[in-house]
PDB file of N, CA and C in Angstrom:
ATOM      1  N   MET A   1     141.791-129.170  21.794  1.00  0.00           N
ATOM      2  CA  MET A   1     142.580-128.805  20.972  1.00  0.00           C
ATOM      3  C   MET A   1     142.960-127.049  21.132  1.00  0.00           C
ATOM      4  N   GLN A   2     142.262-126.102  22.400  1.00  0.00           N
ATOM      5  CA  GLN A   2     141.821-125.234  23.005  1.00  0.00           C
ATOM      6  C   GLN A   2     143.518-125.009  23.941  1.00  0.00           C
ATOM      7  N   ASN A   3     144.154-125.656  24.308  1.00  0.00           N
ATOM      8  CA  ASN A   3     145.040-126.180  25.131  1.00  0.00           C
ATOM      9  C   ASN A   3     146.447-126.280  24.326  1.00  0.00           C
ATOM     10  N   ARG A   4     146.168-127.430  22.790  1.00  0.00           N
ATOM     11  CA  ARG A   4     147.108-127.248  22.550  1.00  0.00           C
ATOM     12  C   ARG A   4     147.422-125.910  21.323  1.00  0.00           C
ATOM     13  N   VAL A   5     146.495-125.008  21.069  1.00  0.00           N
ATOM     14  CA  VAL A   5     146.924-123.206  21.329  1.00  0.00           C
ATOM     15  C   VAL A   5     147.623-122.733  21.944  1.00  0.00           C
ATOM     16  N   ALA A   6     147.074-122.917  23.139  1.00  0.00           N
ATOM     17  CA  ALA A   6     147.371-122.100  24.345  1.00  0.00           C
ATOM     18  C   ALA A   6     148.744-122.348  24.383  1.00  0.00           C
ATOM     19  N   TYR A   7     149.132-123.506  24.883  1.00  0.00           N
ATOM     20  CA  TYR A   7     150.241-123.913  25.060  1.00  0.00           C
ATOM     21  C   TYR A   7     151.588-124.542  24.309  1.00  0.00           C
ATOM     22  N   ALA A   8     151.070-124.857  23.114  1.00  0.00           N
ATOM     23  CA  ALA A   8     152.107-125.941  22.373  1.00  0.00           C
ATOM     24  C   ALA A   8     152.025-124.911  21.452  1.00  0.00           C
ATOM     25  N   ARG A   9     151.071-123.671  21.117  1.00  0.00           N
ATOM     26  CA  ARG A   9     151.436-123.110  20.112  1.00  0.00           C
ATOM     27  C   ARG A   9     151.242-123.351  19.211  1.00  0.00           C
ATOM     28  N   ASP A  10     150.054-124.663  18.458  1.00  0.00           N
ATOM     29  CA  ASP A  10     150.415-125.471  17.830  1.00  0.00           C
ATOM     30  C   ASP A  10     149.220-124.811  16.676  1.00  0.00           C
ATOM     31  N   GLN A  11     149.246-124.341  15.193  1.00  0.00           N
ATOM     32  CA  GLN A  11     149.048-123.910  14.664  1.00  0.00           C
ATOM     33  C   GLN A  11     148.279-124.787  13.486  1.00  0.00           C
ATOM     34  N   ALA A  12     148.232-126.310  13.569  1.00  0.00           N
ATOM     35  CA  ALA A  12     147.365-126.921  13.061  1.00  0.00           C
ATOM     36  C   ALA A  12     145.681-127.018  13.785  1.00  0.00           C
ATOM     37  N   ALA A  13     146.433-126.711  15.160  1.00  0.00           N
ATOM     38  CA  ALA A  13     144.853-126.908  16.627  1.00  0.00           C
ATOM     39  C   ALA A  13     144.112-125.866  16.139  1.00  0.00           C
ATOM     40  N   TYR A  14     144.970-124.171  15.274  1.00  0.00           N
ATOM     41  CA  TYR A  14     144.612-122.874  15.650  1.00  0.00           C
ATOM     42  C   TYR A  14     143.442-123.470  14.557  1.00  0.00           C
ATOM     43  N   LYS A  15     144.298-123.832  13.649  1.00  0.00           N
ATOM     44  CA  LYS A  15     143.461-123.548  12.373  1.00  0.00           C
ATOM     45  C   LYS A  15     141.678-124.520  12.165  1.00  0.00           C
ATOM     46  N   LYS A  16     141.979-125.182  12.862  1.00  0.00           N
ATOM     47  CA  LYS A  16     141.325-126.138  13.421  1.00  0.00           C
ATOM     48  C   LYS A  16     140.235-125.525  13.945  1.00  0.00           C
ATOM     49  N   LEU A  17     140.539-124.563  15.389  1.00  0.00           N
ATOM     50  CA  LEU A  17     139.348-123.553  16.149  1.00  0.00           C
ATOM     51  C   LEU A  17     138.722-122.237  14.784  1.00  0.00           C
ATOM     52  N   TYR A  18     139.853-122.077  14.606  1.00  0.00           N
ATOM     53  CA  TYR A  18     139.442-121.091  13.179  1.00  0.00           C
ATOM     54  C   TYR A  18     137.971-121.630  12.780  1.00  0.00           C
ATOM     55  N   LEU A  19     138.113-122.653  12.160  1.00  0.00           N
ATOM     56  CA  LEU A  19     137.411-122.930  10.853  1.00  0.00           C
ATOM     57  C   LEU A  19     136.170-123.978  11.475  1.00  0.00           C
ATOM     58  N   TYR A  20     136.245-123.881  12.674  1.00  0.00           N
ATOM     59  CA  TYR A  20     134.926-124.580  13.515  1.00  0.00           C
ATOM     60  C   TYR A  20     133.985-123.011  13.674  1.00  0.00           C
ATOM     61  N   PHE A  21     134.881-122.051  14.708  1.00  0.00           N
ATOM     62  CA  PHE A  21     134.064-121.124  15.145  1.00  0.00           C
ATOM     63  C   PHE A  21     134.390-119.931  14.325  1.00  0.00           C
ATOM     64  N   HIS A  22     134.631-120.214  13.232  1.00  0.00           N
ATOM     65  CA  HIS A  22     134.147-119.163  12.035  1.00  0.00           C
ATOM     66  C   HIS A  22     133.077-118.872  11.386  1.00  0.00           C
ATOM     67  N   PRO A  23     131.875-119.867  11.236  1.00  0.00           N
ATOM     68  CA  PRO A  23     130.963-119.775  10.721  1.00  0.00           C
ATOM     69  C   PRO A  23     129.795-118.831  12.015  1.00  0.00           C
ATOM     70  N   SER A  24     129.910-119.059  12.964  1.00  0.00           N
ATOM     71  CA  SER A  24     129.229-118.758  14.247  1.00  0.00           C
ATOM     72  C   SER A  24     129.778-117.435  14.355  1.00  0.00           C
ATOM     73  N   ILE A  25     130.654-117.147  14.409  1.00  0.00           N
ATOM     74  CA  ILE A  25     131.355-115.518  14.550  1.00  0.00           C
ATOM     75  C   ILE A  25     130.941-114.524  13.288  1.00  0.00           C
ATOM     76  N   TYR A  26     130.858-114.993  12.313  1.00  0.00           N
ATOM     77  CA  TYR A  26     131.016-115.129  10.614  1.00  0.00           C
ATOM     78  C   TYR A  26     128.997-114.129  10.829  1.00  0.00           C
ATOM     79  N   LYS A  27     128.879-115.434  10.990  1.00  0.00           N
ATOM     80  CA  LYS A  27     127.088-114.852  10.994  1.00  0.00           C
ATOM     81  C   LYS A  27     126.725-113.579  12.194  1.00  0.00           C
ATOM     82  N   LEU A  28     127.601-113.696  13.497  1.00  0.00           N
ATOM     83  CA  LEU A  28     126.706-112.389  14.661  1.00  0.00           C
ATOM     84  C   LEU A  28     127.225-111.345  13.994  1.00  0.00           C
ATOM     85  N   ALA A  29     128.985-111.112  13.303  1.00  0.00           N
ATOM     86  CA  ALA A  29     129.306-110.012  13.072  1.00  0.00           C
ATOM     87  C   ALA A  29     128.432-109.993  11.569  1.00  0.00           C
ATOM     88  N   ALA A  30     127.781-110.101  11.047  1.00  0.00           N
ATOM     89  CA  ALA A  30     126.917-110.121   9.778  1.00  0.00           C
ATOM     90  C   ALA A  30     125.067-109.776  10.343  1.00  0.00           C
ATOM     91  N   ILE A  31     125.089-109.737  11.410  1.00  0.00           N
ATOM     92  CA  ILE A  31     124.064-109.816  11.856  1.00  0.00           C
ATOM     93  C   ILE A  31     123.961-108.167  12.374  1.00  0.00           C
ATOM     94  N   ILE A  32     125.015-107.951  12.692  1.00  0.00           N
ATOM     95  CA  ILE A  32     125.261-106.993  13.860  1.00  0.00           C
ATOM     96  C   ILE A  32     126.027-105.513  12.286  1.00  0.00           C
ATOM     97  N   VAL A  33     126.869-105.714  11.682  1.00  0.00           N
ATOM     98  CA  VAL A  33     126.906-105.355  10.762  1.00  0.00           C
ATOM     99  C   VAL A  33     126.881-104.673   9.377  1.00  0.00           C
ATOM    100  N   HIS A  34     126.654-105.681   8.846  1.00  0.00           N
ATOM    101  CA  HIS A  34     125.636-105.494   7.251  1.00  0.00           C
ATOM    102  C   HIS A  34     126.907-104.842   6.394  1.00  0.00           C
ATOM    103  N   GLN A  35     127.982-105.062   6.422  1.00  0.00           N
ATOM    104  CA  GLN A  35     128.878-105.118   5.546  1.00  0.00           C
ATOM    105  C   GLN A  35     130.395-106.414   5.178  1.00  0.00           C
ATOM    106  N   LYS A  36     131.007-106.529   4.218  1.00  0.00           N
ATOM    107  CA  LYS A  36     131.388-107.963   4.254  1.00  0.00           C
ATOM    108  C   LYS A  36     132.804-107.746   4.609  1.00  0.00           C
ATOM    109  N   SER A  37     133.670-106.570   4.443  1.00  0.00           N
ATOM    110  CA  SER A  37     134.583-105.635   4.391  1.00  0.00           C
ATOM    111  C   SER A  37     134.945-106.141   5.743  1.00  0.00           C
ATOM    112  N   LEU A  38     133.850-104.953   6.501  1.00  0.00           N
ATOM    113  CA  LEU A  38     133.553-105.199   8.075  1.00  0.00           C
ATOM    114  C   LEU A  38     133.534-105.861   8.802  1.00  0.00           C
ATOM    115  N   ILE A  39     133.091-107.330   8.508  1.00  0.00           N
ATOM    116  CA  ILE A  39     132.766-108.286   9.219  1.00  0.00           C
ATOM    117  C   ILE A  39     133.933-109.264   8.950  1.00  0.00           C
ATOM    118  N   GLU A  40     134.569-109.306   7.778  1.00  0.00           N
ATOM    119  CA  GLU A  40     135.416-110.492   7.817  1.00  0.00           C
ATOM    120  C   GLU A  40     137.009-109.278   8.755  1.00  0.00           C
ATOM    121  N   GLU A  41     137.492-108.057   8.754  1.00  0.00           N
ATOM    122  CA  GLU A  41     138.149-107.570   9.503  1.00  0.00           C
ATOM    123  C   GLU A  41     137.280-108.063  10.747  1.00  0.00           C
ATOM    124  N   ILE A  42     136.402-107.662  11.553  1.00  0.00           N
ATOM    125  CA  ILE A  42     135.804-108.012  12.921  1.00  0.00           C
ATOM    126  C   ILE A  42     135.805-109.815  13.328  1.00  0.00           C
ATOM    127  N   VAL A  43     136.067-110.587  12.566  1.00  0.00           N
ATOM    128  CA  VAL A  43     136.257-111.932  11.987  1.00  0.00           C
ATOM    129  C   VAL A  43     137.655-112.095  12.514  1.00  0.00           C
ATOM    130  N   SER A  44     138.604-111.573  11.742  1.00  0.00           N
ATOM    131  CA  SER A  44     140.024-111.539  12.038  1.00  0.00           C
ATOM    132  C   SER A  44     140.520-111.370  13.412  1.00  0.00           C
ATOM    133  N   ASP A  45     140.142-109.874  13.367  1.00  0.00           N
ATOM    134  CA  ASP A  45     140.425-109.503  15.164  1.00  0.00           C
ATOM    135  C   ASP A  45     140.428-110.169  16.054  1.00  0.00           C
ATOM    136  N   VAL A  46     138.615-110.975  16.179  1.00  0.00           N
ATOM    137  CA  VAL A  46     138.549-111.389  16.944  1.00  0.00           C
ATOM    138  C   VAL A  46     139.648-112.980  17.042  1.00  0.00           C
ATOM    139  N   MET A  47     139.327-113.601  16.363  1.00  0.00           N
ATOM    140  CA  MET A  47     140.190-114.856  15.864  1.00  0.00           C
ATOM    141  C   MET A  47     141.855-114.402  16.062  1.00  0.00           C
ATOM    142  N   ILE A  48     142.088-113.113  15.683  1.00  0.00           N
ATOM    143  CA  ILE A  48     144.033-112.805  16.190  1.00  0.00           C
ATOM    144  C   ILE A  48     144.105-112.334  17.803  1.00  0.00           C
ATOM    145  N   ARG A  49     143.332-112.011  18.102  1.00  0.00           N
ATOM    146  CA  ARG A  49     143.193-111.583  19.510  1.00  0.00           C
ATOM    147  C   ARG A  49     143.610-113.493  20.148  1.00  0.00           C
ATOM    148  N   ILE A  50     142.497-114.715  19.903  1.00  0.00           N
ATOM    149  CA  ILE A  50     142.905-116.048  19.821  1.00  0.00           C
ATOM    150  C   ILE A  50     144.475-115.955  20.476  1.00  0.00           C
ATOM    151  N   TRP A  51     144.205-116.422  19.265  1.00  0.00           N
ATOM    152  CA  TRP A  51     146.144-116.836  19.092  1.00  0.00           C
ATOM    153  C   TRP A  51     146.865-115.799  19.953  1.00  0.00           C
ATOM    154  N   THR A  52     147.114-114.648  20.440  1.00  0.00           N
ATOM    155  CA  THR A  52     147.663-114.024  20.784  1.00  0.00           C
ATOM    156  C   THR A  52     147.750-113.680  22.185  1.00  0.00           C
ATOM    157  N   MET A  53     146.722-113.957  23.438  1.00  0.00           N
ATOM    158  CA  MET A  53     145.996-114.968  24.744  1.00  0.00           C
ATOM    159  C   MET A  53     147.291-115.403  25.054  1.00  0.00           C
ATOM    160  N   GLU A  54     147.999-116.869  24.339  1.00  0.00           N
ATOM    161  CA  GLU A  54     148.525-117.604  24.672  1.00  0.00           C
ATOM    162  C   GLU A  54     148.415-118.530  25.656  1.00  0.00           C
ATOM    163  N   ASN A  55     148.973-118.228  26.958  1.00  0.00           N
ATOM    164  CA  ASN A  55     148.391-119.108  27.774  1.00  0.00           C
ATOM    165  C   ASN A  55     146.809-118.804  28.460  1.00  0.00           C
ATOM    166  N   ARG A  56     146.638-118.315  28.426  1.00  0.00           N
ATOM    167  CA  ARG A  56     145.245-117.485  28.865  1.00  0.00           C
ATOM    168  C   ARG A  56     143.871-117.648  28.385  1.00  0.00           C
ATOM    169  N   LEU A  57     144.704-118.222  27.434  1.00  0.00           N
ATOM    170  CA  LEU A  57     143.307-118.822  26.812  1.00  0.00           C
ATOM    171  C   LEU A  57     142.892-120.139  27.127  1.00  0.00           C
ATOM    172  N   ALA A  58     143.858-121.295  27.719  1.00  0.00           N
ATOM    173  CA  ALA A  58     143.877-122.187  27.970  1.00  0.00           C
ATOM    174  C   ALA A  58     142.639-122.108  30.108  1.00  0.00           C
ATOM    175  N   TYR A  59     142.095-120.369  30.175  1.00  0.00           N
ATOM    176  CA  TYR A  59     142.015-120.906  30.992  1.00  0.00           C
ATOM    177  C   TYR A  59     140.628-120.360  31.012  1.00  0.00           C
ATOM    178  N   ILE A  60     140.256-120.445  29.734  1.00  0.00           N
ATOM    179  CA  ILE A  60     138.438-119.899  28.899  1.00  0.00           C
ATOM    180  C   ILE A  60     138.259-120.976  29.183  1.00  0.00           C
ATOM    181  N   GLU A  61     136.922-121.041  29.975  1.00  0.00           N
ATOM    182  CA  GLU A  61     135.900-122.534  30.081  1.00  0.00           C
ATOM    183  C   GLU A  61     135.247-122.663  28.673  1.00  0.00           C
ATOM    184  N   HIS A  62     134.778-121.586  28.401  1.00  0.00           N
ATOM    185  CA  HIS A  62     133.484-121.681  27.043  1.00  0.00           C
ATOM    186  C   HIS A  62     133.483-121.046  25.962  1.00  0.00           C
ATOM    187  N   LEU A  63     134.772-121.448  25.532  1.00  0.00           N
ATOM    188  CA  LEU A  63     135.408-120.933  24.184  1.00  0.00           C
ATOM    189  C   LEU A  63     134.267-120.124  23.067  1.00  0.00           C
ATOM    190  N   LYS A  64     132.849-120.755  22.786  1.00  0.00           N
ATOM    191  CA  LYS A  64     132.272-120.325  21.958  1.00  0.00           C
ATOM    192  C   LYS A  64     131.620-118.996  22.476  1.00  0.00           C
ATOM    193  N   SER A  65     130.944-119.144  23.621  1.00  0.00           N
ATOM    194  CA  SER A  65     130.398-118.078  24.433  1.00  0.00           C
ATOM    195  C   SER A  65     131.415-116.731  24.299  1.00  0.00           C
ATOM    196  N   TYR A  66     132.708-117.033  24.738  1.00  0.00           N
ATOM    197  CA  TYR A  66     134.174-116.073  24.643  1.00  0.00           C
ATOM    198  C   TYR A  66     133.512-115.527  23.060  1.00  0.00           C
ATOM    199  N   LEU A  67     133.973-115.977  22.407  1.00  0.00           N
ATOM    200  CA  LEU A  67     134.039-115.572  20.792  1.00  0.00           C
ATOM    201  C   LEU A  67     132.953-114.943  20.247  1.00  0.00           C
ATOM    202  N   LEU A  68     131.797-116.067  21.070  1.00  0.00           N
ATOM    203  CA  LEU A  68     130.221-114.054  20.488  1.00  0.00           C
ATOM    204  C   LEU A  68     130.359-113.081  21.050  1.00  0.00           C
ATOM    205  N   VAL A  69     131.092-113.203  22.518  1.00  0.00           N
ATOM    206  CA  VAL A  69     130.759-111.725  23.206  1.00  0.00           C
ATOM    207  C   VAL A  69     132.005-110.783  22.888  1.00  0.00           C
ATOM    208  N   ALA A  70     132.897-111.631  22.142  1.00  0.00           N
ATOM    209  CA  ALA A  70     134.111-110.723  21.471  1.00  0.00           C
ATOM    210  C   ALA A  70     133.958-110.037  20.552  1.00  0.00           C
ATOM    211  N   THR A  71     132.619-110.853  19.487  1.00  0.00           N
ATOM    212  CA  THR A  71     132.901-110.703  18.485  1.00  0.00           C
ATOM    213  C   THR A  71     131.503-109.495  18.229  1.00  0.00           C
ATOM    214  N   ARG A  72     130.418-109.482  19.471  1.00  0.00           N
ATOM    215  CA  ARG A  72     129.534-108.434  19.450  1.00  0.00           C
ATOM    216  C   ARG A  72     130.290-107.225  19.505  1.00  0.00           C
ATOM    217  N   ASN A  73     131.252-107.538  21.013  1.00  0.00           N
ATOM    218  CA  ASN A  73     131.770-105.963  21.394  1.00  0.00           C
ATOM    219  C   ASN A  73     132.522-105.831  20.118  1.00  0.00           C
ATOM    220  N   THR A  74     133.232-106.516  19.298  1.00  0.00           N
ATOM    221  CA  THR A  74     134.480-105.816  18.631  1.00  0.00           C
ATOM    222  C   THR A  74     133.575-105.217  17.326  1.00  0.00           C
ATOM    223  N   ALA A  75     132.407-105.618  17.147  1.00  0.00           N
ATOM    224  CA  ALA A  75     131.402-105.485  16.038  1.00  0.00           C
ATOM    225  C   ALA A  75     130.719-104.082  16.314  1.00  0.00           C
ATOM    226  N   LEU A  76     130.004-103.739  17.874  1.00  0.00           N
ATOM    227  CA  LEU A  76     129.414-102.461  18.048  1.00  0.00           C
ATOM    228  C   LEU A  76     130.995-101.398  18.366  1.00  0.00           C
ATOM    229  N   THR A  77     132.431-101.831  19.012  1.00  0.00           N
ATOM    230  CA  THR A  77     133.503-100.811  19.009  1.00  0.00           C
ATOM    231  C   THR A  77     133.713-100.195  17.430  1.00  0.00           C
ATOM    232  N   TYR A  78     133.357-101.238  15.856  1.00  0.00           N
ATOM    233  CA  TYR A  78     133.199-100.470  14.633  1.00  0.00           C
ATOM    234  C   TYR A  78     132.083-100.002  13.950  1.00  0.00           C
ATOM    235  N   LEU A  79     131.241-100.526  14.744  1.00  0.00           N
ATOM    236  CA  LEU A  79     130.040 -99.773  14.382  1.00  0.00           C
ATOM    237  C   LEU A  79     130.446 -98.056  14.866  1.00  0.00           C
ATOM    238  N   LYS A  80     130.290 -98.005  15.740  1.00  0.00           N
ATOM    239  CA  LYS A  80     130.639 -96.273  16.726  1.00  0.00           C
ATOM    240  C   LYS A  80     131.997 -96.023  16.037  1.00  0.00           C
ATOM    241  N   LYS A  81     133.334 -96.518  15.553  1.00  0.00           N
ATOM    242  CA  LYS A  81     134.075 -95.940  15.224  1.00  0.00           C
ATOM    243  C   LYS A  81     133.894 -95.464  13.684  1.00  0.00           C
ATOM    244  N   TYR A  82     132.704 -96.357  12.429  1.00  0.00           N
ATOM    245  CA  TYR A  82     132.383 -96.128  11.366  1.00  0.00           C
ATOM    246  C   TYR A  82     131.114 -94.882  11.732  1.00  0.00           C
ATOM    247  N   LYS A  83     130.614 -94.719  12.840  1.00  0.00           N
ATOM    248  CA  LYS A  83     129.386 -93.635  12.934  1.00  0.00           C
ATOM    249  C   LYS A  83     130.199 -91.952  13.089  1.00  0.00           C
ATOM    250  N   GLU A  84     131.049 -92.042  14.306  1.00  0.00           N
ATOM    251  CA  GLU A  84     131.860 -91.226  14.676  1.00  0.00           C
ATOM    252  C   GLU A  84     132.642 -90.441  12.869  1.00  0.00           C
ATOM    253  N   GLU A  85     133.383 -91.280  12.054  1.00  0.00           N
ATOM    254  CA  GLU A  85     134.274 -91.066  11.503  1.00  0.00           C
ATOM    255  C   GLU A  85     133.422 -90.157  10.090  1.00  0.00           C
ATOM    256  N   ASN A  86     131.886 -90.917  10.000  1.00  0.00           N
ATOM    257  CA  ASN A  86     130.499 -90.465   9.412  1.00  0.00           C
ATOM    258  C   ASN A  86     130.470 -88.682   9.494  1.00  0.00           C
ATOM    259  N   HIS A  87     130.010 -89.242  10.740  1.00  0.00           N
ATOM    260  CA  HIS A  87     129.503 -87.635  11.203  1.00  0.00           C
ATOM    261  C   HIS A  87     130.562 -86.444  11.629  1.00  0.00           C
ATOM    262  N   LEU A  88     131.820 -87.356  11.276  1.00  0.00           N
ATOM    263  CA  LEU A  88     132.817 -86.154  11.407  1.00  0.00           C
ATOM    264  C   LEU A  88     132.861 -85.509  10.244  1.00  0.00           C
ATOM    265  N   GLU A  89     132.595 -86.513   9.190  1.00  0.00           N
ATOM    266  CA  GLU A  89     132.828 -86.187   7.731  1.00  0.00           C
ATOM    267  C   GLU A  89     131.446 -85.230   7.402  1.00  0.00           C
ATOM    268  N   ILE A  90     130.251 -85.072   7.584  1.00  0.00           N
ATOM    269  CA  ILE A  90     129.236 -84.828   7.959  1.00  0.00           C
ATOM    270  C   ILE A  90     129.473 -83.116   8.825  1.00  0.00           C
ATOM    271  N   GLU A  91     129.652 -83.009   9.539  1.00  0.00           N
ATOM    272  CA  GLU A  91     130.360 -81.619  10.031  1.00  0.00           C
ATOM    273  C   GLU A  91     131.327 -81.115   9.151  1.00  0.00           C
ATOM    274  N   GLU A  92     132.331 -81.694   8.805  1.00  0.00           N
ATOM    275  CA  GLU A  92     133.014 -80.832   7.946  1.00  0.00           C
ATOM    276  C   GLU A  92     132.735 -80.003   7.054  1.00  0.00           C
ATOM    277  N   THR A  93     131.654 -81.127   6.177  1.00  0.00           N
ATOM    278  CA  THR A  93     130.880 -80.708   4.850  1.00  0.00           C
ATOM    279  C   THR A  93     129.786 -79.142   5.197  1.00  0.00           C
ATOM    280  N   CYS A  94     129.818 -78.019   4.349  1.00  0.00           N
ATOM    281  CA  CYS A  94     129.189 -77.304   4.785  1.00  0.00           C
ATOM    282  C   CYS A  94     128.498 -76.744   3.078  1.00  0.00           C
ATOM    283  N   GLU A  95     127.138 -77.072   3.174  1.00  0.00           N
ATOM    284  CA  GLU A  95     125.834 -77.099   2.033  1.00  0.00           C
ATOM    285  C   GLU A  95     125.520 -75.171   2.666  1.00  0.00           C
ATOM    286  N   THR A  96     125.910 -74.504   1.582  1.00  0.00           N
ATOM    287  CA  THR A  96     124.842 -72.931   2.166  1.00  0.00           C
ATOM    288  C   THR A  96     124.775 -72.411   0.707  1.00  0.00           C
ATOM    289  N   PRO A  97     123.370 -71.635   0.668  1.00  0.00           N
ATOM    290  CA  PRO A  97     123.237 -71.167  -0.386  1.00  0.00           C
ATOM    291  C   PRO A  97     124.287 -70.550  -1.071  1.00  0.00           C
ATOM    292  N   VAL A  98     124.067 -69.753  -2.714  1.00  0.00           N
ATOM    293  CA  VAL A  98     124.760 -69.120  -3.465  1.00  0.00           C
ATOM    294  C   VAL A  98     125.705 -68.302  -2.457  1.00  0.00           C
ATOM    295  N   GLY A  99     126.785 -67.944  -2.704  1.00  0.00           N
ATOM    296  CA  GLY A  99     127.125 -66.470  -2.241  1.00  0.00           C
ATOM    297  C   GLY A  99     127.263 -65.709  -0.288  1.00  0.00           C
ATOM    298  N   ALA A 100     126.702 -67.635   0.054  1.00  0.00           N
ATOM    299  CA  ALA A 100     127.070 -66.905   1.747  1.00  0.00           C
ATOM    300  C   ALA A 100     128.225 -67.608   2.244  1.00  0.00           C
ATOM    301  N   LYS A 101     128.642 -67.815   3.189  1.00  0.00           N
ATOM    302  CA  LYS A 101     130.203 -68.122   3.578  1.00  0.00           C
ATOM    303  C   LYS A 101     129.529 -69.731   4.955  1.00  0.00           C
ATOM    304  N   CYS A 102     130.232 -70.502   4.534  1.00  0.00           N
ATOM    305  CA  CYS A 102     130.525 -71.301   5.214  1.00  0.00           C
ATOM    306  C   CYS A 102     131.186 -71.542   6.524  1.00  0.00           C
ATOM    307  N   PRO A 103     130.019 -71.080   7.966  1.00  0.00           N
ATOM    308  CA  PRO A 103     130.699 -70.599   8.982  1.00  0.00           C
ATOM    309  C   PRO A 103     131.638 -72.286   9.060  1.00  0.00           C
ATOM    310  N   ILE A 104     132.032 -73.023   9.360  1.00  0.00           N
ATOM    311  CA  ILE A 104     133.356 -73.320   9.847  1.00  0.00           C
ATOM    312  C   ILE A 104     134.223 -73.692   8.564  1.00  0.00           C
ATOM    313  N   SER A 105     134.676 -72.661   7.701  1.00  0.00           N
ATOM    314  CA  SER A 105     135.534 -73.098   6.901  1.00  0.00           C
ATOM    315  C   SER A 105     136.459 -72.619   7.330  1.00  0.00           C
ATOM    316  N   ARG A 106     137.745 -72.563   6.586  1.00  0.00           N
ATOM    317  CA  ARG A 106     138.755 -73.052   7.735  1.00  0.00           C
ATOM    318  C   ARG A 106     139.491 -71.783   6.943  1.00  0.00           C
TER     319      ARG A 106
END
């Protein structure tokens, strides 16, 4: 199946791969992220990456291990991005006593 996706760009084979590996990578992403919309985005990103690998996909000996590592790395990247975005939002808000000037005002 993996080779059919890699060399023949077989969409039916890709769908079978997706359905076969989806539960494992979804579960791992859920353990790391805990937010359904991000979990689904992570799973999609990982599986799209498989499709776009083309011939390189055929050289992956242990596809499940590859997908789990890719899922972990993608989930951690999302967490880091989410943390940085929220940190910036927190820095940009300024709660000061009434009448005091916010030190980060523009």
